[in-house]
């Protein structure tokens, strides 16, 4: 199997966290580590300071787009807003986007299980394969995600195992709609985004991209999960292209059910209109049956989780009861004994901190007043400006999309005030009881909330209060311990939805359907340029500058002379160990050629055959 750049680019966990000082991106994201470089930019793991507890880890994608004019920024933000409204358990959540310096930044959900390509490589190296049940479960998850997006008329254009992520063994599709966001829905978008192994014949022949092209790529992924190899392989770019366009349809090994093979083959029909849609596949009796099994399993899982949650709640209650009983015993005890010097000291300390809290509260109140005044002043001054600031309007509903310029100090102080108020609410307005025993009880709650566990809880609610403004989280199920529970629950609901609809067109569309009208071609040229540059750099790094030049020039000539695959391989293997090492150079040449074609100054692919 070919092992080119992609396989080698598995998550790079070696970059030390300390490389990145505590710099805040967009006033809320702290860089944790670099996850890798993709076709468009660099990907980082970040911690979101404003996220709910346990949901801080997110992914930041930084895409160099150069200087944007306000129009482009508005367009990109509109598109991003549409994406951030989408919510499906098998789609990597698009949280937000913003422009920072020359970069367009995207914040998405983090999938700790890395991508499917890495998982496949890992299994391959260990000589393992996935179980049939696992493959079918994953395939159904992918179908559900693709169906959800296609129903909303959003194409992926770059479905590949590298864009599919694992999170608690659940597959999630990443980068859905991102190619359109970056390149619009032009022909170049697909050419530049797509990975040759997963590209459909119509795309390679420039006959347009539609939902069925995504279905083709999905079949390639199904093949890969079953066979641990690409469906279409070749030692160079053109040989792969030829196999896709003219070659036989691959089949699954005998060990897989005939039905599954038939589905895959139908998805790989050379004619897009003859391929089934994702929903049609979900309705095929064989898949429908598997769907019902899954439905039962997920329902059981969520029930178990709920039981587990009840147990946890019960444990909490028991814990609280025990604390109360312990307090009671203490009181009984102290009735007999006199107050110890240590206890007296503790009381004095409490009194002192109480005084401090009072002072702090006063300062905060003053600051709050001051800022309020400033804000009113600013408001009246900026009133006319705001009414024409379209961008600000777009960003208003989701604070995540706020432009990164003006800090809003009064907001932070407001938060500070309420948190100070929380801890001093009772203390500030009442006198401290003289009786040390009463005082002990008086402070009991405060001490309780200072224990490590409750400290976290407190912080968690504070974050969630501020994240309350961010409307990127959907309604939460009542018992929710972690992301996976809710994902499984959501998935069960999706299955229910699919199982519940008997005819293909009676399905109810729950959320707004977005339109696939020609999207913005915002960053086209800069993104294309960056992509080529990255590709060239990566190839040079792999081959060395000299060999790269030699291979590049040779392949360019060979392509124009329609040299045979054998001939090309022989020549290449004089300069590199394996011809497949030059895959990237081949791909680069192809992209350069496509760019020229798109600009109307180049031969079409067919001329080479
Ligand atoms: P590509 O162009 O190959 O799709 P990306 O830019 O999407 O690459 O991603 C680059 C690297 O970051 C990859 O190694 C990928 O596995 C990792 N990555 C991207 N998105 C996520 C995510 N949501 N969670 C975890 N890792 C991610
Ligand atoms: Mg990706």
PDB file of C-alpha atoms in Angstrom, residues 117-345:
ATOM      1  CA  UNK A 117      -6.639   6.834   9.166  1.00  0.00           C
ATOM      2  CA  UNK A 118      -4.416   6.629  12.276  1.00  0.00           C
ATOM      3  CA  UNK A 119      -6.640   3.893  13.718  1.00  0.00           C
ATOM      4  CA  UNK A 120      -6.364   1.900  10.488  1.00  0.00           C
ATOM      5  CA  UNK A 121      -2.571   2.274  10.413  1.00  0.00           C
ATOM      6  CA  UNK A 122      -2.375   1.232  14.053  1.00  0.00           C
ATOM      7  CA  UNK A 123      -4.475  -1.895  13.406  1.00  0.00           C
ATOM      8  CA  UNK A 124      -2.533  -2.707  10.254  1.00  0.00           C
ATOM      9  CA  UNK A 125       0.769  -2.513  12.061  1.00  0.00           C
ATOM     10  CA  UNK A 126      -0.557  -4.840  14.763  1.00  0.00           C
ATOM     11  CA  UNK A 127      -1.866  -7.222  12.074  1.00  0.00           C
ATOM     12  CA  UNK A 128      -5.441  -6.721  13.264  1.00  0.00           C
ATOM     13  CA  UNK A 129      -8.688  -6.014  11.423  1.00  0.00           C
ATOM     14  CA  UNK A 130     -11.952  -4.473  12.620  1.00  0.00           C
ATOM     15  CA  UNK A 131     -14.839  -6.805  13.472  1.00  0.00           C
ATOM     16  CA  UNK A 132     -17.754  -6.913  11.074  1.00  0.00           C
ATOM     17  CA  UNK A 133     -20.088  -5.514  13.755  1.00  0.00           C
ATOM     18  CA  UNK A 134     -17.744  -2.619  14.375  1.00  0.00           C
ATOM     19  CA  UNK A 135     -17.527  -1.797  10.671  1.00  0.00           C
ATOM     20  CA  UNK A 136     -21.305  -1.854  10.249  1.00  0.00           C
ATOM     21  CA  UNK A 137     -21.866   0.262  13.336  1.00  0.00           C
ATOM     22  CA  UNK A 138     -19.340   2.830  12.091  1.00  0.00           C
ATOM     23  CA  UNK A 139     -20.737   2.722   8.564  1.00  0.00           C
ATOM     24  CA  UNK A 140     -24.232   3.459   9.905  1.00  0.00           C
ATOM     25  CA  UNK A 141     -22.880   6.326  11.991  1.00  0.00           C
ATOM     26  CA  UNK A 142     -21.258   7.791   8.885  1.00  0.00           C
ATOM     27  CA  UNK A 143     -24.453   7.331   6.853  1.00  0.00           C
ATOM     28  CA  UNK A 144     -26.454   9.161   9.529  1.00  0.00           C
ATOM     29  CA  UNK A 145     -24.029  12.085   9.516  1.00  0.00           C
ATOM     30  CA  UNK A 146     -23.847  12.289   5.727  1.00  0.00           C
ATOM     31  CA  UNK A 147     -27.635  12.062   5.465  1.00  0.00           C
ATOM     32  CA  UNK A 148     -28.034  14.858   8.026  1.00  0.00           C
ATOM     33  CA  UNK A 149     -25.756  17.166   6.046  1.00  0.00           C
ATOM     34  CA  UNK A 150     -27.086  16.205   2.608  1.00  0.00           C
ATOM     35  CA  UNK A 151     -30.607  16.814   3.841  1.00  0.00           C
ATOM     36  CA  UNK A 152     -29.433  20.327   4.555  1.00  0.00           C
ATOM     37  CA  UNK A 153     -27.798  20.502   1.147  1.00  0.00           C
ATOM     38  CA  UNK A 154     -24.274  20.683   2.468  1.00  0.00           C
ATOM     39  CA  UNK A 155     -21.581  18.713   0.685  1.00  0.00           C
ATOM     40  CA  UNK A 156     -18.400  17.489   2.253  1.00  0.00           C
ATOM     41  CA  UNK A 157     -16.141  17.309  -0.829  1.00  0.00           C
ATOM     42  CA  UNK A 158     -13.289  15.761   1.119  1.00  0.00           C
ATOM     43  CA  UNK A 159     -14.571  12.632   2.819  1.00  0.00           C
ATOM     44  CA  UNK A 160     -11.561  10.490   3.698  1.00  0.00           C
ATOM     45  CA  UNK A 161     -10.441   8.458   6.667  1.00  0.00           C
ATOM     46  CA  UNK A 162      -8.252  11.402   7.739  1.00  0.00           C
ATOM     47  CA  UNK A 163     -11.361  13.523   8.138  1.00  0.00           C
ATOM     48  CA  UNK A 164     -13.176  11.008  10.283  1.00  0.00           C
ATOM     49  CA  UNK A 165     -12.522  11.101  13.994  1.00  0.00           C
ATOM     50  CA  UNK A 166     -13.003   8.794  16.919  1.00  0.00           C
ATOM     51  CA  UNK A 167     -14.523   9.979  20.134  1.00  0.00           C
ATOM     52  CA  UNK A 168     -15.326   7.303  22.711  1.00  0.00           C
ATOM     53  CA  UNK A 169     -15.362   4.841  19.817  1.00  0.00           C
ATOM     54  CA  UNK A 170     -18.030   6.874  18.047  1.00  0.00           C
ATOM     55  CA  UNK A 171     -17.152   8.096  14.563  1.00  0.00           C
ATOM     56  CA  UNK A 172     -17.501  11.785  13.830  1.00  0.00           C
ATOM     57  CA  UNK A 173     -17.089  13.416  10.449  1.00  0.00           C
ATOM     58  CA  UNK A 174     -14.860  16.486  10.494  1.00  0.00           C
ATOM     59  CA  UNK A 175     -14.583  19.426   8.102  1.00  0.00           C
ATOM     60  CA  UNK A 176     -18.145  19.109   6.766  1.00  0.00           C
ATOM     61  CA  UNK A 177     -18.886  22.240   4.779  1.00  0.00           C
ATOM     62  CA  UNK A 178     -15.443  23.679   5.436  1.00  0.00           C
ATOM     63  CA  UNK A 179     -14.264  23.417   1.829  1.00  0.00           C
ATOM     64  CA  UNK A 180     -17.190  25.606   0.776  1.00  0.00           C
ATOM     65  CA  UNK A 181     -16.462  28.015   3.564  1.00  0.00           C
ATOM     66  CA  UNK A 182     -12.889  28.342   2.333  1.00  0.00           C
ATOM     67  CA  UNK A 183     -13.172  27.970  -1.398  1.00  0.00           C
ATOM     68  CA  UNK A 184     -16.848  28.330  -2.282  1.00  0.00           C
ATOM     69  CA  UNK A 185     -18.562  25.710  -4.389  1.00  0.00           C
ATOM     70  CA  UNK A 186     -16.537  26.141  -7.541  1.00  0.00           C
ATOM     71  CA  UNK A 187     -14.793  23.384  -9.416  1.00  0.00           C
ATOM     72  CA  UNK A 188     -11.424  24.383  -8.030  1.00  0.00           C
ATOM     73  CA  UNK A 189     -12.765  23.887  -4.521  1.00  0.00           C
ATOM     74  CA  UNK A 190     -13.182  20.174  -5.094  1.00  0.00           C
ATOM     75  CA  UNK A 191      -9.988  19.719  -7.034  1.00  0.00           C
ATOM     76  CA  UNK A 192      -7.956  21.408  -4.354  1.00  0.00           C
ATOM     77  CA  UNK A 193      -9.717  19.853  -1.428  1.00  0.00           C
ATOM     78  CA  UNK A 194     -10.207  16.294  -2.518  1.00  0.00           C
ATOM     79  CA  UNK A 195      -7.731  13.506  -1.961  1.00  0.00           C
ATOM     80  CA  UNK A 196      -7.247  11.445  -5.141  1.00  0.00           C
ATOM     81  CA  UNK A 197      -7.955   8.092  -3.497  1.00  0.00           C
ATOM     82  CA  UNK A 198     -11.484   9.119  -2.598  1.00  0.00           C
ATOM     83  CA  UNK A 199     -12.324  11.246  -5.653  1.00  0.00           C
ATOM     84  CA  UNK A 200     -15.189  10.123  -7.862  1.00  0.00           C
ATOM     85  CA  UNK A 201     -14.936   9.708 -11.654  1.00  0.00           C
ATOM     86  CA  UNK A 202     -17.209  12.698 -12.333  1.00  0.00           C
ATOM     87  CA  UNK A 203     -15.046  14.933 -10.173  1.00  0.00           C
ATOM     88  CA  UNK A 204     -11.871  13.810 -11.906  1.00  0.00           C
ATOM     89  CA  UNK A 205     -13.546  14.424 -15.267  1.00  0.00           C
ATOM     90  CA  UNK A 206     -14.745  17.864 -14.156  1.00  0.00           C
ATOM     91  CA  UNK A 207     -18.375  16.928 -14.545  1.00  0.00           C
ATOM     92  CA  UNK A 208     -19.429  18.560 -11.322  1.00  0.00           C
ATOM     93  CA  UNK A 209     -19.713  17.578  -7.698  1.00  0.00           C
ATOM     94  CA  UNK A 210     -22.924  16.658  -5.927  1.00  0.00           C
ATOM     95  CA  UNK A 211     -24.156  14.595  -2.986  1.00  0.00           C
ATOM     96  CA  UNK A 212     -23.430  11.406  -4.937  1.00  0.00           C
ATOM     97  CA  UNK A 213     -19.746  12.301  -5.109  1.00  0.00           C
ATOM     98  CA  UNK A 214     -19.713  12.227  -1.298  1.00  0.00           C
ATOM     99  CA  UNK A 215     -21.431   8.805  -1.514  1.00  0.00           C
ATOM    100  CA  UNK A 216     -18.559   7.562  -3.703  1.00  0.00           C
ATOM    101  CA  UNK A 217     -16.013   8.718  -1.122  1.00  0.00           C
ATOM    102  CA  UNK A 218     -18.027   7.079   1.645  1.00  0.00           C
ATOM    103  CA  UNK A 219     -17.837   3.761  -0.241  1.00  0.00           C
ATOM    104  CA  UNK A 220     -14.059   4.181  -0.414  1.00  0.00           C
ATOM    105  CA  UNK A 221     -14.028   4.596   3.368  1.00  0.00           C
ATOM    106  CA  UNK A 222     -16.200   1.486   3.833  1.00  0.00           C
ATOM    107  CA  UNK A 223     -13.749  -0.451   1.649  1.00  0.00           C
ATOM    108  CA  UNK A 224     -10.837   0.873   3.697  1.00  0.00           C
ATOM    109  CA  UNK A 225     -12.445  -0.161   6.997  1.00  0.00           C
ATOM    110  CA  UNK A 226     -12.947  -3.686   5.629  1.00  0.00           C
ATOM    111  CA  UNK A 227      -9.653  -4.159   3.778  1.00  0.00           C
ATOM    112  CA  UNK A 228      -7.293  -1.742   5.614  1.00  0.00           C
ATOM    113  CA  UNK A 229      -6.224  -0.455   2.191  1.00  0.00           C
ATOM    114  CA  UNK A 230      -7.401   2.200  -0.239  1.00  0.00           C
ATOM    115  CA  UNK A 231     -10.088   1.063  -2.677  1.00  0.00           C
ATOM    116  CA  UNK A 232      -8.117   2.506  -5.586  1.00  0.00           C
ATOM    117  CA  UNK A 233      -4.342   2.309  -5.445  1.00  0.00           C
ATOM    118  CA  UNK A 234      -1.498   3.012  -7.794  1.00  0.00           C
ATOM    119  CA  UNK A 235       2.091   4.045  -7.699  1.00  0.00           C
ATOM    120  CA  UNK A 236       1.414   7.449  -9.158  1.00  0.00           C
ATOM    121  CA  UNK A 237      -1.337   9.953  -9.326  1.00  0.00           C
ATOM    122  CA  UNK A 238      -2.427   9.227 -12.871  1.00  0.00           C
ATOM    123  CA  UNK A 239      -2.583   5.478 -12.374  1.00  0.00           C
ATOM    124  CA  UNK A 240      -5.016   6.015  -9.494  1.00  0.00           C
ATOM    125  CA  UNK A 241      -7.048   8.432 -11.567  1.00  0.00           C
ATOM    126  CA  UNK A 242      -7.249   5.927 -14.418  1.00  0.00           C
ATOM    127  CA  UNK A 243      -8.392   3.142 -12.114  1.00  0.00           C
ATOM    128  CA  UNK A 244     -11.122   5.352 -10.693  1.00  0.00           C
ATOM    129  CA  UNK A 245     -12.335   6.584 -14.055  1.00  0.00           C
ATOM    130  CA  UNK A 246     -12.013   3.407 -16.092  1.00  0.00           C
ATOM    131  CA  UNK A 247     -11.086   0.533 -13.800  1.00  0.00           C
ATOM    132  CA  UNK A 248     -13.202  -2.293 -12.386  1.00  0.00           C
ATOM    133  CA  UNK A 249     -15.269  -1.734  -9.275  1.00  0.00           C
ATOM    134  CA  UNK A 250     -13.474  -3.195  -6.246  1.00  0.00           C
ATOM    135  CA  UNK A 251     -15.204  -5.906  -4.224  1.00  0.00           C
ATOM    136  CA  UNK A 252     -15.044  -6.827  -0.547  1.00  0.00           C
ATOM    137  CA  UNK A 253     -13.392 -10.078   0.550  1.00  0.00           C
ATOM    138  CA  UNK A 254     -15.629 -13.158   0.898  1.00  0.00           C
ATOM    139  CA  UNK A 255     -15.695 -12.876   4.688  1.00  0.00           C
ATOM    140  CA  UNK A 256     -18.100  -9.911   4.470  1.00  0.00           C
ATOM    141  CA  UNK A 257     -21.843 -10.292   3.865  1.00  0.00           C
ATOM    142  CA  UNK A 258     -22.938 -10.224   0.224  1.00  0.00           C
ATOM    143  CA  UNK A 259     -25.404  -7.473   1.089  1.00  0.00           C
ATOM    144  CA  UNK A 260     -22.662  -5.172   2.334  1.00  0.00           C
ATOM    145  CA  UNK A 261     -20.617  -5.766  -0.787  1.00  0.00           C
ATOM    146  CA  UNK A 262     -23.646  -5.058  -2.983  1.00  0.00           C
ATOM    147  CA  UNK A 263     -24.209  -1.762  -1.163  1.00  0.00           C
ATOM    148  CA  UNK A 264     -20.575  -0.751  -1.591  1.00  0.00           C
ATOM    149  CA  UNK A 265     -20.597  -1.620  -5.280  1.00  0.00           C
ATOM    150  CA  UNK A 266     -23.762   0.397  -5.858  1.00  0.00           C
ATOM    151  CA  UNK A 267     -22.129   3.364  -4.142  1.00  0.00           C
ATOM    152  CA  UNK A 268     -19.188   2.980  -6.530  1.00  0.00           C
ATOM    153  CA  UNK A 269     -21.319   3.090  -9.659  1.00  0.00           C
ATOM    154  CA  UNK A 270     -19.449   5.182 -12.250  1.00  0.00           C
ATOM    155  CA  UNK A 271     -22.676   7.017 -12.935  1.00  0.00           C
ATOM    156  CA  UNK A 272     -23.550   9.302  -9.989  1.00  0.00           C
ATOM    157  CA  UNK A 273     -27.310   9.167 -10.588  1.00  0.00           C
ATOM    158  CA  UNK A 274     -27.283   5.384 -10.161  1.00  0.00           C
ATOM    159  CA  UNK A 275     -25.670   5.582  -6.720  1.00  0.00           C
ATOM    160  CA  UNK A 276     -28.047   5.417  -3.754  1.00  0.00           C
ATOM    161  CA  UNK A 277     -28.401   8.382  -1.416  1.00  0.00           C
ATOM    162  CA  UNK A 278     -27.440   8.021   2.261  1.00  0.00           C
ATOM    163  CA  UNK A 279     -31.098   7.746   3.261  1.00  0.00           C
ATOM    164  CA  UNK A 280     -31.753   5.132   0.585  1.00  0.00           C
ATOM    165  CA  UNK A 281     -28.888   3.067   1.965  1.00  0.00           C
ATOM    166  CA  UNK A 282     -30.271   3.391   5.493  1.00  0.00           C
ATOM    167  CA  UNK A 283     -33.567   2.026   4.127  1.00  0.00           C
ATOM    168  CA  UNK A 284     -32.033  -1.077   2.507  1.00  0.00           C
ATOM    169  CA  UNK A 285     -33.457  -4.061   4.493  1.00  0.00           C
ATOM    170  CA  UNK A 286     -29.996  -5.351   5.451  1.00  0.00           C
ATOM    171  CA  UNK A 287     -28.947  -1.986   6.927  1.00  0.00           C
ATOM    172  CA  UNK A 288     -32.389  -1.379   8.402  1.00  0.00           C
ATOM    173  CA  UNK A 289     -32.049  -4.623  10.348  1.00  0.00           C
ATOM    174  CA  UNK A 290     -28.618  -3.604  11.667  1.00  0.00           C
ATOM    175  CA  UNK A 291     -30.092  -0.244  12.556  1.00  0.00           C
ATOM    176  CA  UNK A 292     -32.676  -1.874  14.788  1.00  0.00           C
ATOM    177  CA  UNK A 293     -29.971  -3.887  16.585  1.00  0.00           C
ATOM    178  CA  UNK A 294     -28.024  -0.707  17.164  1.00  0.00           C
ATOM    179  CA  UNK A 295     -31.110   1.108  18.360  1.00  0.00           C
ATOM    180  CA  UNK A 296     -31.640  -1.572  21.027  1.00  0.00           C
ATOM    181  CA  UNK A 297     -28.008  -1.434  22.068  1.00  0.00           C
ATOM    182  CA  UNK A 298     -27.912   2.355  22.352  1.00  0.00           C
ATOM    183  CA  UNK A 299     -31.160   2.384  24.337  1.00  0.00           C
ATOM    184  CA  UNK A 300     -29.715  -0.143  26.767  1.00  0.00           C
ATOM    185  CA  UNK A 301     -26.532   1.889  27.051  1.00  0.00           C
ATOM    186  CA  UNK A 302     -28.364   5.098  27.874  1.00  0.00           C
ATOM    187  CA  UNK A 303     -30.542   3.283  30.398  1.00  0.00           C
ATOM    188  CA  UNK A 304     -27.434   1.905  32.086  1.00  0.00           C
ATOM    189  CA  UNK A 305     -25.957   5.381  32.106  1.00  0.00           C
ATOM    190  CA  UNK A 306     -29.076   6.753  33.720  1.00  0.00           C
ATOM    191  CA  UNK A 307     -28.884   4.084  36.391  1.00  0.00           C
ATOM    192  CA  UNK A 308     -25.261   4.933  36.936  1.00  0.00           C
ATOM    193  CA  UNK A 309     -26.218   8.570  37.277  1.00  0.00           C
ATOM    194  CA  UNK A 310     -28.888   7.738  39.831  1.00  0.00           C
ATOM    195  CA  UNK A 311     -26.269   5.843  41.791  1.00  0.00           C
ATOM    196  CA  UNK A 312     -23.935   8.823  41.620  1.00  0.00           C
ATOM    197  CA  UNK A 313     -26.682  11.188  42.774  1.00  0.00           C
ATOM    198  CA  UNK A 314     -27.460   8.815  45.619  1.00  0.00           C
ATOM    199  CA  UNK A 315     -23.778   8.747  46.581  1.00  0.00           C
ATOM    200  CA  UNK A 316     -23.786  12.557  46.652  1.00  0.00           C
ATOM    201  CA  UNK A 317     -26.797  12.619  48.930  1.00  0.00           C
ATOM    202  CA  UNK A 318     -25.286  10.033  51.254  1.00  0.00           C
ATOM    203  CA  UNK A 319     -22.073  12.057  51.338  1.00  0.00           C
ATOM    204  CA  UNK A 320     -23.981  15.207  52.295  1.00  0.00           C
ATOM    205  CA  UNK A 321     -25.915  13.326  54.987  1.00  0.00           C
ATOM    206  CA  UNK A 322     -22.695  12.015  56.462  1.00  0.00           C
ATOM    207  CA  UNK A 323     -21.269  15.528  56.592  1.00  0.00           C
ATOM    208  CA  UNK A 324     -24.345  16.771  58.424  1.00  0.00           C
ATOM    209  CA  UNK A 325     -24.155  13.907  60.916  1.00  0.00           C
ATOM    210  CA  UNK A 326     -20.472  14.617  61.429  1.00  0.00           C
ATOM    211  CA  UNK A 327     -21.265  18.268  62.146  1.00  0.00           C
ATOM    212  CA  UNK A 328     -23.909  17.272  64.616  1.00  0.00           C
ATOM    213  CA  UNK A 329     -21.460  15.030  66.454  1.00  0.00           C
ATOM    214  CA  UNK A 330     -18.975  17.896  66.523  1.00  0.00           C
ATOM    215  CA  UNK A 331     -21.535  20.182  68.115  1.00  0.00           C
ATOM    216  CA  UNK A 332     -22.464  17.627  70.746  1.00  0.00           C
ATOM    217  CA  UNK A 333     -18.781  17.157  71.409  1.00  0.00           C
ATOM    218  CA  UNK A 334     -18.041  20.853  71.756  1.00  0.00           C
ATOM    219  CA  UNK A 335     -20.935  21.282  74.144  1.00  0.00           C
ATOM    220  CA  UNK A 336     -18.968  19.186  76.562  1.00  0.00           C
ATOM    221  CA  UNK A 337     -15.547  20.579  75.745  1.00  0.00           C
ATOM    222  CA  UNK A 338     -14.401  24.170  75.788  1.00  0.00           C
ATOM    223  CA  UNK A 339     -13.229  25.877  72.632  1.00  0.00           C
ATOM    224  CA  UNK A 340      -9.613  25.009  71.851  1.00  0.00           C
ATOM    225  CA  UNK A 341      -7.018  27.712  70.991  1.00  0.00           C
ATOM    226  CA  UNK A 342      -6.978  26.381  67.434  1.00  0.00           C
ATOM    227  CA  UNK A 343     -10.705  26.866  67.117  1.00  0.00           C
ATOM    228  CA  UNK A 344     -10.409  30.362  68.482  1.00  0.00           C
ATOM    229  CA  UNK A 345      -7.692  31.103  65.956  1.00  0.00           C
TER     230      UNK A 345
END
